[in-house]
Coordinates of C-alpha atoms in Angstrom, one line a residue:
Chain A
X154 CA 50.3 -17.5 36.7
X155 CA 51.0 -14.2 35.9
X156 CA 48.8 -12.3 38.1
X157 CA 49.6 -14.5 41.0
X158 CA 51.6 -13.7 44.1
X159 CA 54.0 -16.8 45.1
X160 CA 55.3 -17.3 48.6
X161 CA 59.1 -17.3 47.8
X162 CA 62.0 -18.1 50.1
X163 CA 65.9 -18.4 49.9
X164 CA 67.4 -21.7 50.9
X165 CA 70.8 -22.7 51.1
X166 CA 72.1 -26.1 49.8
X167 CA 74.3 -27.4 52.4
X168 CA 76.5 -30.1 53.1
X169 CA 74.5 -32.6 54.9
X170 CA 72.0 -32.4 51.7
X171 CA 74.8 -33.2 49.4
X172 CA 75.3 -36.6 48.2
X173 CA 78.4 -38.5 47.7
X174 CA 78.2 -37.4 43.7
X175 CA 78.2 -33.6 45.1
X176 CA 74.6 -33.3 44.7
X177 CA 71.7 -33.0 46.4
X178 CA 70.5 -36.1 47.9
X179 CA 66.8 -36.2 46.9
X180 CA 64.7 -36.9 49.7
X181 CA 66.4 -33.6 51.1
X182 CA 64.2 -31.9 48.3
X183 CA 61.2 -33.0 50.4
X184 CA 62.7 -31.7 53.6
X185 CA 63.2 -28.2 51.8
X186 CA 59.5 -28.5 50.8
X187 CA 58.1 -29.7 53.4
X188 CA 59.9 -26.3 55.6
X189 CA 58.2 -24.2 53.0
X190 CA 54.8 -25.3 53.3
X191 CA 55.5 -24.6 57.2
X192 CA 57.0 -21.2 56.1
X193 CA 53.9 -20.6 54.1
X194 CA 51.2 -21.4 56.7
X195 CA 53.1 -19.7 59.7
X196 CA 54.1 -16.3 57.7
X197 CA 52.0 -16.6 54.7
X198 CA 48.3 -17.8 56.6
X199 CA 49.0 -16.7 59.7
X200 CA 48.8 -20.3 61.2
X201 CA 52.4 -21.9 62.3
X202 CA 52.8 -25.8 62.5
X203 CA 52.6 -25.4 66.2
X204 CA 49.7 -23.7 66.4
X205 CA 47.7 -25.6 64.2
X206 CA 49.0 -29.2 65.8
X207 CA 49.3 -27.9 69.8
X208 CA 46.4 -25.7 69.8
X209 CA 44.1 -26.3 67.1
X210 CA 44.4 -30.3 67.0
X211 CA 44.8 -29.9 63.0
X212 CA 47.0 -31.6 60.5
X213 CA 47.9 -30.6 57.3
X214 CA 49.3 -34.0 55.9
X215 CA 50.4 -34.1 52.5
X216 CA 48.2 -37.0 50.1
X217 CA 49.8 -36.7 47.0
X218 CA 53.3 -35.8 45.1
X219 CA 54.2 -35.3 41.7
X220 CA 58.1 -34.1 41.5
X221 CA 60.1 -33.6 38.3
X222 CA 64.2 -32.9 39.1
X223 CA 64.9 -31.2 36.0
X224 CA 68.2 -30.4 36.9
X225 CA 71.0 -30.9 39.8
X226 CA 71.9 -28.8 42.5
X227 CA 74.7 -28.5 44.2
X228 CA 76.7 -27.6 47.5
X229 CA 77.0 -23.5 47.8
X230 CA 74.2 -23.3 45.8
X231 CA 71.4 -20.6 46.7
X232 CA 67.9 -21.5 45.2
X233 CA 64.7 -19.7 45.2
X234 CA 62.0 -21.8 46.4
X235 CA 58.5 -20.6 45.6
X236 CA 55.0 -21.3 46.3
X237 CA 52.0 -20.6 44.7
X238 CA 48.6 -22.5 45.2
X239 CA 47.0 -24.2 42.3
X240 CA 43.8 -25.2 43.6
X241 CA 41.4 -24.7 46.7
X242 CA 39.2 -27.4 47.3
X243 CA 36.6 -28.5 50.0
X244 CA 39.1 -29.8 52.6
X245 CA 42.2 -29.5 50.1
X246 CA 44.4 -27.3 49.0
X247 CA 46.9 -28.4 45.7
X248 CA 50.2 -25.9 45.8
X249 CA 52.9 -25.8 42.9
X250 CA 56.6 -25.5 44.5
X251 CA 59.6 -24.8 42.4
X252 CA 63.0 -24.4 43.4
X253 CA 65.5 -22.3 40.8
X254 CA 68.7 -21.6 40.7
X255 CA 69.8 -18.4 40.5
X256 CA 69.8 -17.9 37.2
X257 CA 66.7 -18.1 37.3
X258 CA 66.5 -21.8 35.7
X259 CA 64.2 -24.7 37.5
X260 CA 65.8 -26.9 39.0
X261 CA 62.8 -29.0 40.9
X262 CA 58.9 -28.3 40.6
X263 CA 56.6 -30.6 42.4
X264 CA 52.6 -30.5 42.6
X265 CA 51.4 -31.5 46.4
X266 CA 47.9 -32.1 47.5
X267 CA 47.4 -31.0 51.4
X268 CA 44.7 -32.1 53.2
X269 CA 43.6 -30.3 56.3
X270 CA 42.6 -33.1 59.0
X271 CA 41.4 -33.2 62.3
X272 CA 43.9 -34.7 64.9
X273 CA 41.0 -36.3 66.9
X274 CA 39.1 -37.7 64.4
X275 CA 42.0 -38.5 61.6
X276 CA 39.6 -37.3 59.5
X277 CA 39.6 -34.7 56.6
X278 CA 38.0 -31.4 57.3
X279 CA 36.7 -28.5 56.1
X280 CA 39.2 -25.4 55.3
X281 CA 37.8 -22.9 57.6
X282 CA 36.7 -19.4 55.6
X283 CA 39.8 -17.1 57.6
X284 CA 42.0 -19.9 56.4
X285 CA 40.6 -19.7 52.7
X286 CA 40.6 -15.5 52.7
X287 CA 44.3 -16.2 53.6
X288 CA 45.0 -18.9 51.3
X289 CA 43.0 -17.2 48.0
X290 CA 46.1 -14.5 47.3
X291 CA 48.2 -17.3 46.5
X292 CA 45.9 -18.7 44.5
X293 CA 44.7 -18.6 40.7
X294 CA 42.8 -15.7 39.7
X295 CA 39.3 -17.1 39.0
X296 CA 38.2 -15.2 35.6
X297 CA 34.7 -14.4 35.9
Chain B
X25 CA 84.5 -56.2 79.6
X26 CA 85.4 -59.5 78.4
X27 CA 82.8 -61.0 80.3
X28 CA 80.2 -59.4 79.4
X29 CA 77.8 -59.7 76.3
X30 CA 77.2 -56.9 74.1
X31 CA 74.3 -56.3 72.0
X32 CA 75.2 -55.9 68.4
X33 CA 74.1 -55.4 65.1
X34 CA 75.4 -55.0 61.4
X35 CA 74.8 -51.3 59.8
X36 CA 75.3 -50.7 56.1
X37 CA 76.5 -47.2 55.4
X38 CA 74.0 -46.1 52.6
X39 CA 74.4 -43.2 49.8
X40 CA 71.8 -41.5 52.0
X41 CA 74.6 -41.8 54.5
X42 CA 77.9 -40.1 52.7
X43 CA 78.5 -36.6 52.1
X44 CA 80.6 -34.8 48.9
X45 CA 83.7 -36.3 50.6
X46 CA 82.4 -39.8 50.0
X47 CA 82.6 -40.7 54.0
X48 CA 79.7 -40.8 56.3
X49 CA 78.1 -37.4 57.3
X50 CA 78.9 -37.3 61.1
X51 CA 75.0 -36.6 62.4
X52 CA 73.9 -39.6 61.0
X53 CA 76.3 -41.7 63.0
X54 CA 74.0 -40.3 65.6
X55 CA 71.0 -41.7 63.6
X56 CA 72.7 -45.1 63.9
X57 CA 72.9 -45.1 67.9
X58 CA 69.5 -43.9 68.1
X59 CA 68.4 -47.1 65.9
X60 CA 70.5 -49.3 68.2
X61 CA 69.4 -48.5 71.0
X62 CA 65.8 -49.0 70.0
X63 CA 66.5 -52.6 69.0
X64 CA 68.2 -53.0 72.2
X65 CA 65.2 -51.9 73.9
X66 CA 62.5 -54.4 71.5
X67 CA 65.1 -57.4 71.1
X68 CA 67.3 -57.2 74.2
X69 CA 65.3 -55.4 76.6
X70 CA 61.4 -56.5 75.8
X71 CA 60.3 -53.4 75.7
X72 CA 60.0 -51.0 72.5
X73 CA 59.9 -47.8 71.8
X74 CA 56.2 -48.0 71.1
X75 CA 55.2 -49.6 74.1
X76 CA 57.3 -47.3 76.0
X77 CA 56.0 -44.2 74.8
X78 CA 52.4 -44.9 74.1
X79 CA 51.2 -48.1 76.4
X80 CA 53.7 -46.6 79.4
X81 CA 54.0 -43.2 79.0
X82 CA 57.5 -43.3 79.1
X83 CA 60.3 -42.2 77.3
X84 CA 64.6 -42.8 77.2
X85 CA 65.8 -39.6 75.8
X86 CA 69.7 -38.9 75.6
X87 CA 70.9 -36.3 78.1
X88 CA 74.7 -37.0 77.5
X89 CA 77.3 -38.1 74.8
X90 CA 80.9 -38.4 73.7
X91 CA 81.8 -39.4 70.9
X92 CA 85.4 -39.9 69.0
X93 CA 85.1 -40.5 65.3
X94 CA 88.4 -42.5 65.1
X95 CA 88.5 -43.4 61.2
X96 CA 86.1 -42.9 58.4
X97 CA 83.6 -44.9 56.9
X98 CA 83.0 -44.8 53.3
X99 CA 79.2 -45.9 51.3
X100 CA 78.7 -49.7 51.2
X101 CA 80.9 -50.5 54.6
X102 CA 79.4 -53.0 56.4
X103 CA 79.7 -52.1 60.1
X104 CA 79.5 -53.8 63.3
X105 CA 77.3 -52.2 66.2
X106 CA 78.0 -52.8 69.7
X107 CA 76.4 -51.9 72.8
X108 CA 77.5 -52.4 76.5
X109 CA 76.2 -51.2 79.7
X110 CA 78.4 -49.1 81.4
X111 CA 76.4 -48.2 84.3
X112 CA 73.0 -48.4 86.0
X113 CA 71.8 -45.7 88.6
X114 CA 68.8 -45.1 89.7
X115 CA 66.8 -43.6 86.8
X116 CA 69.9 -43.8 84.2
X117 CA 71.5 -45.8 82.2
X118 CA 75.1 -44.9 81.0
X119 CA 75.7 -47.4 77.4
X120 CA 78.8 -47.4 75.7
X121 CA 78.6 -47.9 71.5
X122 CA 81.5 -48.7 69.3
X123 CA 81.1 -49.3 65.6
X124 CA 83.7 -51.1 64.2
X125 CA 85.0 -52.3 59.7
X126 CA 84.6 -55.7 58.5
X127 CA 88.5 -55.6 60.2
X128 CA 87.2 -54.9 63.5
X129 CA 89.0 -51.8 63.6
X130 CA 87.1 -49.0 65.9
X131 CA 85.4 -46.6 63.6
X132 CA 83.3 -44.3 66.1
X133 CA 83.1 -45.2 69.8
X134 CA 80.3 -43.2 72.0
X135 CA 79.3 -43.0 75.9
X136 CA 75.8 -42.0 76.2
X137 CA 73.5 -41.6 79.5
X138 CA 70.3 -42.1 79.0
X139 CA 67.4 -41.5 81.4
X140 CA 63.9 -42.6 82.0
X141 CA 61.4 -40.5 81.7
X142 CA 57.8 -40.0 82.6
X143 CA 56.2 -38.6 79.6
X144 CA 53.2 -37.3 81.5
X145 CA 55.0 -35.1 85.0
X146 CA 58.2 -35.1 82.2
X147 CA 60.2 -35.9 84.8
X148 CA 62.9 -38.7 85.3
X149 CA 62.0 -41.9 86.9
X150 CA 63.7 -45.1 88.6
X151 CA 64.1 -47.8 86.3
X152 CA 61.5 -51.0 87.4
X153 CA 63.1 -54.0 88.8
X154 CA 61.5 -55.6 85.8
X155 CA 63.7 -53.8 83.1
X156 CA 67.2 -53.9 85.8
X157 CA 66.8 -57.3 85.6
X158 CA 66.6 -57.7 81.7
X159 CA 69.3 -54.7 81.3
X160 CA 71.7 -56.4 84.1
X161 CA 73.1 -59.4 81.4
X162 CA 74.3 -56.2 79.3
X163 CA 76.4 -54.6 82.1
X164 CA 79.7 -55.0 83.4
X165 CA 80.1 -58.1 85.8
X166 CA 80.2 -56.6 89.1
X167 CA 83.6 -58.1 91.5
X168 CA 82.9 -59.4 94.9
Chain C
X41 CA 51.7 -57.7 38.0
X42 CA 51.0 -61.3 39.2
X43 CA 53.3 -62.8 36.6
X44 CA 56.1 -60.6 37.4
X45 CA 58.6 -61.0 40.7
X46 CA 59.0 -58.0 43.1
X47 CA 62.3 -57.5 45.1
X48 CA 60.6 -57.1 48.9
X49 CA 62.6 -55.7 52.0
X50 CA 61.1 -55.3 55.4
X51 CA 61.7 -52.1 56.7
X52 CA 61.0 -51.3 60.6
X53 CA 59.1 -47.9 60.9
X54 CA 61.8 -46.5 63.9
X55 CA 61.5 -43.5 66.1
X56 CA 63.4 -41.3 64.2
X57 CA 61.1 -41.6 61.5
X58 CA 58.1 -40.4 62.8
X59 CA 56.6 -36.9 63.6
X60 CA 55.3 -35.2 66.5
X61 CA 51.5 -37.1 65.3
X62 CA 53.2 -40.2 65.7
X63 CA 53.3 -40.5 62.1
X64 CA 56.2 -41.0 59.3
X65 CA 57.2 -37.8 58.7
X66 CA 56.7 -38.1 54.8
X67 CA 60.2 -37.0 53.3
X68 CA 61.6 -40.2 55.3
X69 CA 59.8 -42.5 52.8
X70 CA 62.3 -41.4 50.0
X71 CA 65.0 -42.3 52.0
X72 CA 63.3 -45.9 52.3
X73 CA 62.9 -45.8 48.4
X74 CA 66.0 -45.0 47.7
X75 CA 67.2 -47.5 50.4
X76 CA 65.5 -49.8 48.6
X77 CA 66.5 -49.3 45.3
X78 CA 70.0 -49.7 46.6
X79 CA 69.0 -52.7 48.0
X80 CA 68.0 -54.0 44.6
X81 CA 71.0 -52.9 42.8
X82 CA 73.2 -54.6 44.9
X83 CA 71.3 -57.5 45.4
X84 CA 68.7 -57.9 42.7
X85 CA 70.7 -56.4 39.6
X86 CA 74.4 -57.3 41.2
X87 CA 75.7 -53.7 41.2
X88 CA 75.9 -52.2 44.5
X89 CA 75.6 -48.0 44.4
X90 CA 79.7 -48.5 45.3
X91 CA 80.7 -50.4 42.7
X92 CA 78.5 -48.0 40.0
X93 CA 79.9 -44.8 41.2
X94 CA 83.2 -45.4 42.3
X95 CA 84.6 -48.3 39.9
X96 CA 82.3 -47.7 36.9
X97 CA 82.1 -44.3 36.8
X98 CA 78.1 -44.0 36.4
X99 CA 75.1 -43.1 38.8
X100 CA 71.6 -43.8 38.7
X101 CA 69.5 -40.6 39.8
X102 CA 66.2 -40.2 39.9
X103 CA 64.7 -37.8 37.8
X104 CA 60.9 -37.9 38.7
X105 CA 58.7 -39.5 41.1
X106 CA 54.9 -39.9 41.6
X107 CA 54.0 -40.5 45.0
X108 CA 50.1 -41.3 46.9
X109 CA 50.3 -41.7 50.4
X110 CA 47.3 -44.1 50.7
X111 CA 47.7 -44.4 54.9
X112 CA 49.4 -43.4 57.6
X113 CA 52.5 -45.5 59.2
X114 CA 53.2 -45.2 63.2
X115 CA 56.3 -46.0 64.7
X116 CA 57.3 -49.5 65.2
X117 CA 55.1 -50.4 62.3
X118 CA 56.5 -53.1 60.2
X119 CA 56.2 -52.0 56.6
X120 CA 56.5 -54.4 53.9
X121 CA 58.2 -52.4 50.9
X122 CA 58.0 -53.7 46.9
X123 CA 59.7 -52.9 44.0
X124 CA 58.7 -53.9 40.3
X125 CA 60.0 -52.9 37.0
X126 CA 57.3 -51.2 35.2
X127 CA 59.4 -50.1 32.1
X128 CA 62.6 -50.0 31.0
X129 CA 64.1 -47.7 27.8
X130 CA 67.1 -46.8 26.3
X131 CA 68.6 -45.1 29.4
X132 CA 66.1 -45.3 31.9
X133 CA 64.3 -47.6 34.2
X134 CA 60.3 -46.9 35.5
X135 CA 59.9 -48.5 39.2
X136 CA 56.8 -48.9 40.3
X137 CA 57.5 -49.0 44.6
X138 CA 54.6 -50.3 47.2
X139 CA 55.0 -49.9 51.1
X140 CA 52.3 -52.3 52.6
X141 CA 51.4 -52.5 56.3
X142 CA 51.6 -56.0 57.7
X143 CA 47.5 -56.8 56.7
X144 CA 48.8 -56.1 53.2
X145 CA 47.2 -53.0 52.9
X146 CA 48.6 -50.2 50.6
X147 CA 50.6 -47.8 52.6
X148 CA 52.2 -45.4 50.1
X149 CA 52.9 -45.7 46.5
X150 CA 54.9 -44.4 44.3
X151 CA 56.4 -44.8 40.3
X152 CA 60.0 -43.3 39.8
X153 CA 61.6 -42.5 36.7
X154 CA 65.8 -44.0 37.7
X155 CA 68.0 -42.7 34.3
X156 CA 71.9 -44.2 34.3
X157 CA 74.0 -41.8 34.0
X158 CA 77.7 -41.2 33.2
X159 CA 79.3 -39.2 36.1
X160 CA 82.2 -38.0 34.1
X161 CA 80.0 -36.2 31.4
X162 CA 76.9 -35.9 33.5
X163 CA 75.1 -37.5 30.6
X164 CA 72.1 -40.2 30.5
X165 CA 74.1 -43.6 28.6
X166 CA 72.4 -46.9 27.2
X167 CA 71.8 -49.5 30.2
X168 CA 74.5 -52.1 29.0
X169 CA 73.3 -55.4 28.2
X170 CA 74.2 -57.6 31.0
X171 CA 72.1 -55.0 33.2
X172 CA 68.8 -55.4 31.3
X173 CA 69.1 -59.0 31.5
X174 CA 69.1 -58.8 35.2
X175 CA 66.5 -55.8 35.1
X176 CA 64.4 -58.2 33.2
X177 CA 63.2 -60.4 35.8
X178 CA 62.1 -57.9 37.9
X179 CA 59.4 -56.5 34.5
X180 CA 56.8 -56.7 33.0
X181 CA 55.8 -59.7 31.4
X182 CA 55.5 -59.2 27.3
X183 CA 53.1 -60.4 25.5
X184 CA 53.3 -61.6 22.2
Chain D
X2 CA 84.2 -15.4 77.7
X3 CA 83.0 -12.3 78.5
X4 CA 85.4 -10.1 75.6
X5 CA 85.0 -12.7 73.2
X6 CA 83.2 -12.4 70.0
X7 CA 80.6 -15.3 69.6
X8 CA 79.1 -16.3 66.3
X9 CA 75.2 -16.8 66.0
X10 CA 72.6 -17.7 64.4
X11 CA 69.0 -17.9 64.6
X12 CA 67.3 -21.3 64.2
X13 CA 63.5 -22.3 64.3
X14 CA 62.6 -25.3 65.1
X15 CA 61.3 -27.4 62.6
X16 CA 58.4 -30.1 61.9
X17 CA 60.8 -32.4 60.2
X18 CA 63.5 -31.7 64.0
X19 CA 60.7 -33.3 66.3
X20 CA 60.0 -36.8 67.4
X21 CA 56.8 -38.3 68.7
X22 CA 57.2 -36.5 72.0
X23 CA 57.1 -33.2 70.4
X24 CA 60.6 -32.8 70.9
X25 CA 63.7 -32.5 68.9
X26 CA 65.3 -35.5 67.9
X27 CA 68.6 -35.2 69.5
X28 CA 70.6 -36.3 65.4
X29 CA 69.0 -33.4 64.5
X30 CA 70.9 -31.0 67.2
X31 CA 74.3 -32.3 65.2
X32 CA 73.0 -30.9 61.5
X33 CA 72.4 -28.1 63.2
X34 CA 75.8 -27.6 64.9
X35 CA 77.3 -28.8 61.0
X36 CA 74.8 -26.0 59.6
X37 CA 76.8 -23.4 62.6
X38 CA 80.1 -24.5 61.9
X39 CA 79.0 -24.1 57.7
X40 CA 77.6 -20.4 57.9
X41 CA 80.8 -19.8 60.7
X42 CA 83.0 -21.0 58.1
X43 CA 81.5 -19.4 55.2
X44 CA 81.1 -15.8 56.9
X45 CA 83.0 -15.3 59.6
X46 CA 86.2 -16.9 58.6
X47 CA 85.6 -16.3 54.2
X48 CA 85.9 -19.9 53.1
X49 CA 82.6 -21.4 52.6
X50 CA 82.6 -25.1 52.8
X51 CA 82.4 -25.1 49.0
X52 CA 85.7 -23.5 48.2
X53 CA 87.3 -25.6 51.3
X54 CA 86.2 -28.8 49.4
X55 CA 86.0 -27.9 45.6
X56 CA 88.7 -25.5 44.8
X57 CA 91.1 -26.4 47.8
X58 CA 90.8 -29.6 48.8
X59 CA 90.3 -29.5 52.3
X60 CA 87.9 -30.8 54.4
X61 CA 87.1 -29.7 57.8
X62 CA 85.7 -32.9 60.0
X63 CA 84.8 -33.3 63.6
X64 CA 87.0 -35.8 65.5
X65 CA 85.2 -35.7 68.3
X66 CA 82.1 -34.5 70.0
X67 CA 81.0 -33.8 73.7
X68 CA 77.6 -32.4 74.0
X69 CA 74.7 -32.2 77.0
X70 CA 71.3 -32.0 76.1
X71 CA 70.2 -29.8 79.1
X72 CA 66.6 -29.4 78.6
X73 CA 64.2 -30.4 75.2
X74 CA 63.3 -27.9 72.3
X75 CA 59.7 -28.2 70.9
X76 CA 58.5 -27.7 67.2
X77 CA 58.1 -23.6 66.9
X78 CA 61.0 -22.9 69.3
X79 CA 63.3 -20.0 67.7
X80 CA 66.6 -21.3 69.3
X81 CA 69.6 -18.8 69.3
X82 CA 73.1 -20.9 68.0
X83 CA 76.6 -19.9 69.2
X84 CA 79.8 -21.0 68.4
X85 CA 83.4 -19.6 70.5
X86 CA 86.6 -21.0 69.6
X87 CA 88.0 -22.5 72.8
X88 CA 91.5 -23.7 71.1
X89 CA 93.4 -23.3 68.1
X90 CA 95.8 -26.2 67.9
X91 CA 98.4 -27.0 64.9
X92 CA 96.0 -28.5 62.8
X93 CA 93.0 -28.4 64.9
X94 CA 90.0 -25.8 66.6
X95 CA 88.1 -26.6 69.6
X96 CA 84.4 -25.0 69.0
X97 CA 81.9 -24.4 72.1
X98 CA 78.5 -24.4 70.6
X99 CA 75.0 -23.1 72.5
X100 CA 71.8 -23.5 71.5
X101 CA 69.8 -21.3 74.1
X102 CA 65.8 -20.5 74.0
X103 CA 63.9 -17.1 73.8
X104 CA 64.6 -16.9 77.7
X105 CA 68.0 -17.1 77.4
X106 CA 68.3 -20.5 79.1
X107 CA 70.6 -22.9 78.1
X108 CA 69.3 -26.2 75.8
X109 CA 72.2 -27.9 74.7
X110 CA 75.9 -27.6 75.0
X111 CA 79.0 -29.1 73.1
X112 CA 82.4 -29.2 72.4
X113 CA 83.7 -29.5 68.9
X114 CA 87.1 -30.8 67.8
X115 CA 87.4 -30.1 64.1
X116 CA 90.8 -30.9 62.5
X117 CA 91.3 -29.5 59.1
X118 CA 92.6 -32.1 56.7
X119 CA 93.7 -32.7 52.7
X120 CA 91.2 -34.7 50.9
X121 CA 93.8 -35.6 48.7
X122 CA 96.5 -37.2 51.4
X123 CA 93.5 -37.5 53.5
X124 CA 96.1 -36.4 56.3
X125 CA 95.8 -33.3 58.8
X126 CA 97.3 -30.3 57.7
X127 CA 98.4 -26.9 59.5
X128 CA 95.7 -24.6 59.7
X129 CA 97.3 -21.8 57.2
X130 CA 98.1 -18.2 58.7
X131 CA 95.3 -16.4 57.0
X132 CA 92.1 -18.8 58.3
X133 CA 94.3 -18.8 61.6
X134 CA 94.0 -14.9 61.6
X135 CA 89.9 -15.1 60.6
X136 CA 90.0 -17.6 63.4
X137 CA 91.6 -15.6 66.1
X138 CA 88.5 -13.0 67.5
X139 CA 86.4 -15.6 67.7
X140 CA 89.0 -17.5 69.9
X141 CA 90.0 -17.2 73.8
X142 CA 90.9 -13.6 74.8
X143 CA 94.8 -14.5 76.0
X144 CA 96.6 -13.1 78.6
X145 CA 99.7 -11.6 79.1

């Protein structure tokens, strides 16, 4: 994934994610990735939560998670948490997350499927073509 | 307010609850009240929050609380959650929680208003005769 | 599975749960797994999370997770959540978890990989004996 | 409080902060204020909650909590966070925490009472010179 740009941000492990073992509590994980698929669409596509939900009437629910917690984290820590999109499909869009610490070392990667659906119908629907041009720089570089 | 009943419930403090200190993380106490209250409104009121909000357009959001934490509570407590009526007015409702150890020894006691709301003009409104009546056997005997 | 009990909770989709679509907000459903394998410990398997970490010294994190979230659930939905064993190993334990809405359809579901560990050297240890006989139950049924 | 130093922070409303009304979920508020007093602690007074706990043992928890919820916050809202010491006490700091909107208007407003305590006693303990003298500027202006 080399030629790839990700969509990386710093967050903070903090106390309330902290477990009574000193870790992190893992459903928190979600919470962290859940704020950086919002990060991503509001900075990264151009299309906040809001936006989408209040004026648009779309979702972008997520369908499917695969999550591997290599290793703990813990209170103080700083990770990185990055983004990079795996795979664009008709109405879907399947992103890899990591977080590391910051040695550089994972700590967490997960696979999502989104799925962009319409708030009316609770259906799937189509990725519109601005969203894709926006989406396509975090994706894989298609050899031709 | 011996002579009055209170609504109550038992609450397990859960890992998800404690923090690196092994107690429980103070905002989910808040998490707790919120849960209360709703079963006060299905069980003891006949009316929950789903039929408020989406058959009546109504809402009961919390404009006001104090709360003392008076003693710790530590993963695997059982607690006991109480809720009296303080006072009715005209669109509000004042409740007092206490959660209290297996010992009955006050953990956390809490005074909350909370108002009724339309959801639609998102303003407050009075409370029917309907729900007075089923709230009443919650609040303090009145002296004549 | 049919030959093979499931621990079952209920488990009350509440308002605190659900996001501004009216939907669980999908890192809450981890909390309600790990509730439940707590549940399970402490009832099914006779360990409570308490007693594991702070008398015996060991923890049971979970170190990866599959999860399909089949449907959505809306708040006051009440979900019907299942827990079978689908493996266990030296040091580990694969649980497959169902959520099912009240017509028995499939909600979410989800396989998580639960290793025991020992919190003093942060190493995975052998499940000791008297816990696999009453993980057991709860597996697969061999064949021979 | 006009020649007093607040502490602030920006913080965006989040998917994962909103209830079915679109609004925050008033738990929520309270990991915010823990995040305030965290970063407040951390860099404004030079002990971040990790050092308190880990390599001091001291814990810093609220005792008690007065807070108005003044008007709602909706999902995209970039809230501004302030905390001013109102009190330093032997043992103990009352905190006044904001949260205003974009317009400057108020949203929600609390009093803190935090009372710094050794985990390993689990008893109060004097606020030590040096934190009281990180403390101080952000603390009432007094007369003489």
């Amino acid at each position: 994934m080399a030629d790839q740009a990700a969509f990386a941000r710093a967050v903070l492990v903090r106390f309330g994610d902290c477990d009574p073992a000193g870790i992190v509590f893992y459903p928190r994980y979600f919470e962290m990735f859940n704020n950086l698929v919002e990060d991503w669409c509001a900075q990264g596509l151009g299309a906040s939560f809001r936006e989408l939900h209040q004026e648009r009437g779309l979702g972008l629910p997520t369908v499917s998670i695969q999550t591997e917690f290599v290793a703990p984290s813990r209170l103080g820590d700083l990770l990185r948490a990055e983004l990079q999109v795996e795979k664009i499909g008709g109405a879907s869009i399947t992103v890899a997350i990591r977080l590391l610490g910051e040695d550089g070392a994972e700590r967490v990667r997960a696979s999502l499927v989104l799925v962009l659906m319409d708030l009316n119908t609770m259906r799937a629907t189509r990725l519109p073509d601005a969203m894709r041009a926006r989406i396509a720089p975090f994706g894989p570089v298609e050899s031709h």
